[in-house]
Coordinates of C-alpha atoms in Angstrom, one line a residue:
M1 CA -0.2 -0.1 -0.3
A2 CA 1.3 3.4 -1.0
F3 CA 0.6 5.4 2.4
L4 CA -0.1 9.5 2.0
K5 CA 2.8 11.8 2.2
E6 CA 3.9 12.8 5.6
P7 CA 4.2 16.5 5.7
D8 CA 8.0 17.5 7.0
Y9 CA 9.4 17.2 10.3
S10 CA 9.7 20.1 12.6
H11 CA 11.3 19.7 16.1
G12 CA 9.9 21.3 18.7
R13 CA 6.5 22.0 17.2
A14 CA 3.9 21.8 19.9
E15 CA 1.6 19.5 19.4
K16 CA -2.1 20.5 19.0
T17 CA -5.5 19.3 19.6
A18 CA -8.7 19.6 17.3
V19 CA -12.2 18.8 17.5
V20 CA -14.0 17.6 14.4
L21 CA -17.5 18.6 14.5
I22 CA -19.1 16.2 11.1
N23 CA -22.3 16.7 9.7
L24 CA -23.8 14.4 7.0
G25 CA -23.0 16.6 4.1
T26 CA -24.8 19.0 1.6
P27 CA -24.7 19.6 -2.5
D28 CA -22.4 22.1 -3.3
A29 CA -25.1 23.7 -5.2
P30 CA -29.1 23.9 -5.9
T31 CA -28.5 22.1 -9.3
T32 CA -29.6 19.0 -10.7
S33 CA -25.8 17.9 -11.2
A34 CA -24.6 19.1 -8.0
V35 CA -27.5 17.2 -6.3
R36 CA -26.8 14.3 -8.3
R37 CA -23.4 13.9 -7.4
Y38 CA -24.3 14.3 -3.8
L39 CA -27.0 11.7 -4.0
K40 CA -24.6 9.1 -5.8
Q41 CA -22.0 9.7 -3.4
F42 CA -24.6 9.7 -0.2
L43 CA -26.8 6.7 -1.4
W44 CA -23.7 4.6 -2.6
D45 CA -22.4 4.0 1.6
Q46 CA -23.4 0.7 2.4
R47 CA -23.8 2.3 5.6
V48 CA -26.9 3.6 4.4
V49 CA -28.2 1.1 1.9
E50 CA -27.4 -2.4 2.6
I51 CA -29.3 -3.6 -0.2
P52 CA -26.6 -5.9 -2.4
R53 CA -24.2 -4.1 -4.5
A54 CA -25.6 -5.2 -7.7
V55 CA -29.3 -4.5 -7.4
W56 CA -28.5 -1.6 -5.8
W57 CA -26.2 0.2 -8.9
M58 CA -29.1 -0.4 -11.0
I59 CA -32.0 0.9 -8.8
L60 CA -29.4 3.9 -8.0
N61 CA -28.3 4.9 -11.1
L62 CA -31.4 3.4 -13.7
I63 CA -33.9 4.8 -11.3
I64 CA -33.4 6.8 -8.4
L65 CA -30.7 9.4 -9.6
P66 CA -32.2 10.3 -12.8
F67 CA -35.6 11.0 -11.6
R68 CA -35.0 12.3 -8.0
S69 CA -32.0 14.6 -8.7
K70 CA -33.9 17.1 -9.9
K71 CA -36.8 17.0 -7.7
S72 CA -34.2 17.2 -5.0
A73 CA -32.7 20.1 -6.4
E74 CA -36.0 22.1 -6.7
K75 CA -36.5 21.6 -2.5
Y76 CA -32.7 22.4 -2.1
A77 CA -33.4 25.7 -4.4
A78 CA -36.3 26.5 -1.9
I79 CA -34.4 27.1 1.2
W80 CA -30.6 27.7 -0.3
S81 CA -29.4 31.3 1.3
N82 CA -27.1 33.9 0.3
D83 CA -24.3 32.2 2.2
G84 CA -24.9 29.1 0.7
S85 CA -26.6 25.3 2.0
P86 CA -28.2 26.1 5.3
L87 CA -27.0 23.0 7.0
L88 CA -23.2 24.3 5.8
V89 CA -23.5 27.8 6.9
H90 CA -24.8 26.7 10.1
T91 CA -22.5 23.8 11.1
R92 CA -19.2 26.2 10.1
K93 CA -20.5 29.0 12.6
Q94 CA -21.3 26.0 15.4
A95 CA -17.3 24.9 15.1
V96 CA -16.3 28.3 14.7
L97 CA -18.5 29.7 17.9
L98 CA -17.6 26.0 19.8
K99 CA -13.8 26.9 19.7
G100 CA -14.8 30.0 21.3
Y101 CA -16.9 28.3 24.1
L102 CA -14.1 25.6 25.1
G103 CA -11.5 28.2 25.2
E104 CA -13.5 30.0 27.6
R105 CA -13.2 27.0 29.7
G106 CA -9.5 26.8 29.5
H107 CA -8.8 24.6 26.3
E108 CA -6.7 25.2 23.6
V109 CA -8.0 23.4 20.9
N110 CA -8.9 23.8 17.5
V111 CA -12.3 23.0 15.9
V112 CA -13.4 23.0 12.6
H113 CA -16.3 21.2 10.7
A114 CA -16.5 18.4 7.9
M115 CA -18.8 16.7 6.1
C116 CA -19.0 13.1 5.5
Y117 CA -20.3 13.5 1.9
G118 CA -19.7 16.6 0.3
S119 CA -17.2 19.2 1.1
P120 CA -15.3 20.3 2.9
S121 CA -14.9 16.3 3.0
I122 CA -13.7 14.1 6.0
P123 CA -10.0 13.3 4.1
E124 CA -9.7 16.9 3.3
V125 CA -10.2 18.0 6.5
L126 CA -8.1 15.5 8.4
S127 CA -5.1 16.2 5.8
Q128 CA -5.0 19.9 6.5
L129 CA -5.0 19.1 10.5
K130 CA -1.9 16.8 10.0
A131 CA -0.3 19.4 7.9
E132 CA -0.5 21.9 10.7
G133 CA 0.3 19.7 13.3
H134 CA -2.4 18.2 14.9
E135 CA -1.7 14.9 17.1
R136 CA -5.0 14.7 19.2
I137 CA -8.4 14.7 17.3
L138 CA -12.0 14.3 18.7
I139 CA -14.6 13.0 16.5
L140 CA -17.9 14.9 17.5
P141 CA -20.8 13.7 15.3
A142 CA -23.5 16.2 14.6
Y143 CA -26.2 13.2 15.4
P144 CA -26.9 13.3 19.1
Q145 CA -28.7 9.9 18.6
Y146 CA -26.5 7.2 17.2
S147 CA -27.1 5.2 13.9
A148 CA -24.9 2.9 12.1
T149 CA -26.1 5.0 8.9
T150 CA -25.1 8.5 10.4
T151 CA -22.3 8.1 13.2
A152 CA -20.9 4.7 12.1
A153 CA -20.3 6.0 8.5
N154 CA -18.5 8.9 10.2
F155 CA -16.3 6.9 12.1
D156 CA -15.9 4.4 8.5
A157 CA -14.7 7.6 6.9
V158 CA -12.1 8.5 9.7
T159 CA -10.7 5.3 9.7
Q160 CA -10.6 4.6 6.2
H161 CA -8.6 8.3 5.9
Y162 CA -6.0 6.6 8.4
Q163 CA -5.5 3.6 7.3
Q164 CA -3.7 5.2 4.5
T165 CA -1.5 7.3 7.0
R166 CA 1.6 6.0 8.4
N167 CA 1.9 8.2 11.4
V168 CA -1.7 8.2 12.9
P169 CA -2.9 10.8 15.5
E170 CA -4.4 9.8 18.9
L171 CA -8.3 9.3 18.1
R172 CA -11.3 9.5 19.8
F173 CA -14.8 9.5 19.0
I174 CA -18.0 10.7 20.6
K175 CA -21.1 8.1 19.6
H176 CA -24.0 9.6 20.9
Y177 CA -25.6 12.4 23.5
H178 CA -29.1 11.8 23.2
D179 CA -29.4 11.6 26.9
H180 CA -26.9 14.3 28.0
P181 CA -28.5 16.4 30.7
A182 CA -26.9 20.1 28.9
Y183 CA -28.1 18.6 25.0
I184 CA -31.7 18.5 26.7
H185 CA -31.6 21.2 28.5
A186 CA -30.8 23.5 25.0
L187 CA -33.7 21.6 23.5
K188 CA -35.8 22.7 26.5
V189 CA -34.7 26.3 26.5
S190 CA -35.3 26.4 22.4
V191 CA -39.0 25.2 23.2
L192 CA -40.0 27.3 25.8
K193 CA -38.5 30.3 24.1
S194 CA -40.7 29.8 21.2
W195 CA -43.7 29.3 23.9
E196 CA -43.2 32.9 25.3
I197 CA -43.9 34.3 21.8
N198 CA -46.1 31.8 20.1
G199 CA -48.1 30.3 23.2
K200 CA -48.0 26.7 24.1
P201 CA -49.8 24.3 21.2
E202 CA -52.1 21.0 22.2
K203 CA -49.5 19.0 20.8
L204 CA -45.8 18.9 20.8
V205 CA -44.9 16.9 17.3
M206 CA -41.0 15.7 18.1
S207 CA -40.1 14.4 14.5
F208 CA -37.1 12.6 14.2
H209 CA -35.0 11.5 10.8
G210 CA -36.5 7.9 9.6
L211 CA -34.8 4.8 9.5
P212 CA -35.9 1.4 7.6
K213 CA -37.4 -1.0 10.3
A214 CA -35.7 -3.4 9.1
F215 CA -32.2 -1.7 10.7
L216 CA -33.9 -1.7 13.9
M217 CA -34.8 -4.9 14.1
R218 CA -30.7 -5.8 13.2
G219 CA -29.6 -3.9 16.3
D220 CA -29.5 -0.4 15.2
P221 CA -30.1 1.4 18.9
Y222 CA -31.1 4.8 16.8
H223 CA -35.1 4.2 17.6
C224 CA -34.6 4.1 21.5
E225 CA -32.3 6.6 21.2
C226 CA -35.0 8.8 19.8
Y227 CA -37.4 7.8 22.0
K228 CA -35.6 8.2 25.2
T229 CA -34.6 12.0 24.2
A230 CA -38.1 12.8 23.6
R231 CA -39.0 11.2 26.6
L232 CA -36.6 13.2 28.5
L233 CA -37.5 16.9 27.2
A234 CA -40.8 15.8 28.0
E235 CA -40.3 15.2 31.4
Q236 CA -38.1 18.7 31.4
L237 CA -41.4 20.5 29.6
G238 CA -43.7 19.0 32.5
L239 CA -45.9 17.6 29.3
G240 CA -47.9 14.8 30.0
K241 CA -48.0 11.3 27.4
E242 CA -51.1 13.2 26.1
E243 CA -49.3 16.4 25.2
Y244 CA -46.6 15.0 22.7
I245 CA -46.2 12.4 20.3
V246 CA -42.6 10.9 18.2
T247 CA -42.7 10.6 14.4
F248 CA -40.0 9.9 11.5
Q249 CA -39.5 11.8 8.8
S250 CA -38.2 11.8 5.5
R251 CA -38.7 8.0 4.0
L252 CA -37.2 6.5 1.1
G253 CA -38.6 3.8 -1.2
R254 CA -41.4 1.5 -0.5
A255 CA -39.8 -0.6 2.7
E256 CA -41.3 0.2 6.2
W257 CA -39.5 2.7 8.0
L258 CA -40.2 3.0 11.3
Q259 CA -43.4 4.7 12.5
P260 CA -45.3 6.3 12.8
Y261 CA -44.7 8.4 9.9
T262 CA -44.7 12.3 10.1
E263 CA -47.0 13.6 7.6
P264 CA -49.8 11.4 7.9
T265 CA -49.6 11.7 11.4
V266 CA -50.4 15.5 11.4
Q267 CA -53.1 15.1 9.0
A268 CA -54.6 12.8 11.5
L269 CA -54.0 15.0 14.1
A270 CA -56.1 18.1 12.4
K271 CA -59.0 15.5 11.3
Q272 CA -59.3 14.6 14.8
G273 CA -59.9 18.3 15.7
V274 CA -56.4 19.8 16.8
K275 CA -56.3 23.3 15.7
R276 CA -52.4 23.8 16.9
I277 CA -49.3 22.1 16.7
D278 CA -45.8 22.7 17.0
V279 CA -42.9 20.4 15.4
V280 CA -39.2 20.0 16.8
C281 CA -36.8 18.0 15.3
P282 CA -34.3 17.1 18.5
G283 CA -32.7 14.8 15.7
F284 CA -31.1 17.7 13.6
L285 CA -28.5 20.1 15.4
A286 CA -28.7 22.6 12.4
D287 CA -31.7 23.5 9.7
C288 CA -31.4 21.7 6.8
L289 CA -33.5 21.0 4.2
E290 CA -35.3 17.7 6.1
T291 CA -37.1 20.6 8.9
L292 CA -36.8 23.9 6.7
E293 CA -38.2 22.2 3.4
E294 CA -39.9 18.7 4.5
I295 CA -41.0 20.2 7.8
A296 CA -41.5 24.1 7.8
M297 CA -43.2 23.6 4.1
E298 CA -44.3 20.4 3.3
V299 CA -46.0 19.1 6.8
R300 CA -46.9 22.8 7.4
Q301 CA -49.3 22.5 4.6
A302 CA -50.3 18.7 5.1
F303 CA -51.6 20.0 8.7
L304 CA -53.8 23.1 7.1
G305 CA -54.7 21.1 4.5
A306 CA -56.1 18.8 6.5
G307 CA -58.0 21.3 8.5
G308 CA -55.6 22.5 11.0
Q309 CA -55.6 26.1 11.7
T310 CA -51.8 26.9 13.5
F311 CA -48.3 25.4 12.8
N312 CA -45.7 26.6 14.2
Y313 CA -41.9 25.2 13.4
I314 CA -39.4 25.5 16.3
P315 CA -36.2 25.9 14.6
C316 CA -33.0 23.7 15.7
L317 CA -30.8 24.5 17.9
N318 CA -28.5 25.9 15.4
E319 CA -26.1 29.0 16.9
S320 CA -28.2 29.0 20.0
P321 CA -25.5 30.0 23.0
D322 CA -27.4 26.9 25.1
G323 CA -26.9 24.5 22.3
L324 CA -23.3 25.4 21.8
R325 CA -22.6 25.3 25.6
A326 CA -24.0 21.8 25.6
L327 CA -21.5 20.9 22.5
A328 CA -18.8 22.5 24.8
E329 CA -19.9 20.4 27.9
I330 CA -19.8 17.3 25.8
S331 CA -16.4 17.7 24.3
E332 CA -15.0 18.7 27.3
Q333 CA -15.9 15.5 28.9
H334 CA -14.1 13.9 26.0
L335 CA -11.2 15.4 25.9
I336 CA -10.4 14.8 29.6
G337 CA -6.9 13.6 30.1
W338 CA -5.4 15.7 26.7
P339 CA -3.4 18.3 27.5
T340 CA -5.7 21.2 26.0
M341 CA -6.0 23.4 29.1
K342 CA -4.1 26.6 29.1
T343 CA -0.9 27.4 31.4
A344 CA -1.4 30.2 33.9
S345 CA 1.0 32.3 32.0
M346 CA -1.3 31.6 28.9
R347 CA -4.0 32.7 30.5
E348 CA -2.7 35.5 32.1
Q349 CA -1.2 37.0 28.9
E350 CA -4.5 36.6 27.2
K351 CA -5.9 38.8 29.9
Q352 CA -3.5 41.7 29.6
Q353 CA -3.9 41.4 26.1
A354 CA -7.6 41.8 26.4
L355 CA -6.9 44.9 28.6
I356 CA -4.5 46.5 25.9
S357 CA -7.4 46.0 23.1
R358 CA -10.0 47.4 25.4
A359 CA -8.2 50.3 26.5
E360 CA -6.9 51.0 22.6
A361 CA -10.4 50.5 21.4
K362 CA -11.8 53.4 24.2
R363 CA -8.5 55.9 23.1
F364 CA -9.8 55.4 19.5
G365 CA -13.4 56.2 20.1
A366 CA -12.3 59.4 22.3
D367 CA -9.9 60.3 19.2
H368 CA -13.2 59.9 17.1

């Protein structure tokens, strides 16, 4: 095997630590060709689709990609921002802010983002970290609930990259944080803030990304972890069992997926006389196609079209302070034992620099 070229060695260079926040991925543009490239990479992963390769190759290349790419591109175009894909924009901001939150806790670490599918790719990011001298890498998946289709796919991409690396850094992987108190608290704060503005609904719908039921039967813990997140959040909000419901969205193909499905469920609620629902998506750290288009647009229309009167989508944690504090606390617990804490002299130097900066800013203001 030919290994990747190692960066030039420099004596005395300090070893660095990095946290890599990995999200699923997004097309580079809301165009048919870009979406086709993205879907081809995403749906060819055996972690995502376990159908025998020969059969799946024909289904993917002859049916799904030719017909689904254009339709998906139109959906992406509906939520695309001036800065690009919402998922990429939020994930990038989360990484930048998380570095600051960890810095406030005294950790000298770099925080970068990567995508399991699309750009910036995991190999690209890990190669850059190696070139910069990072010898300790903490992988933080942007999926609170573990699934082989997401979390394990991240781990596969990381380890496959390092199979080509001669000098492998020290690695740590965060498996899940679906029941972490700080994460549940952040969700609670997000929901309560929405209720303070809009009032409390008749029913809170907690919609998670779907998964084929066969995966559950084969041992994937995702289903159970989703329900635990929902139960803990409901307890924190003081909700009774009749005041919330767990559903699953984003079904693909004709096979049975985890139920109940989100869209038929909200339609049924409307037909039962429920006039107002709120929908929150506790399985997504950042708003994306599945939340902004599928939930906030399609599912909203389904509820209102079935007789509902008020539909409120509660955004993901995105860059919320409580969400970032949760990620910082989760990361910190997995950084224990690594030499990431700033020394007293470093903290004093930063303090003095901050005082100088404030003095200069005050003087600049007085002069102008």
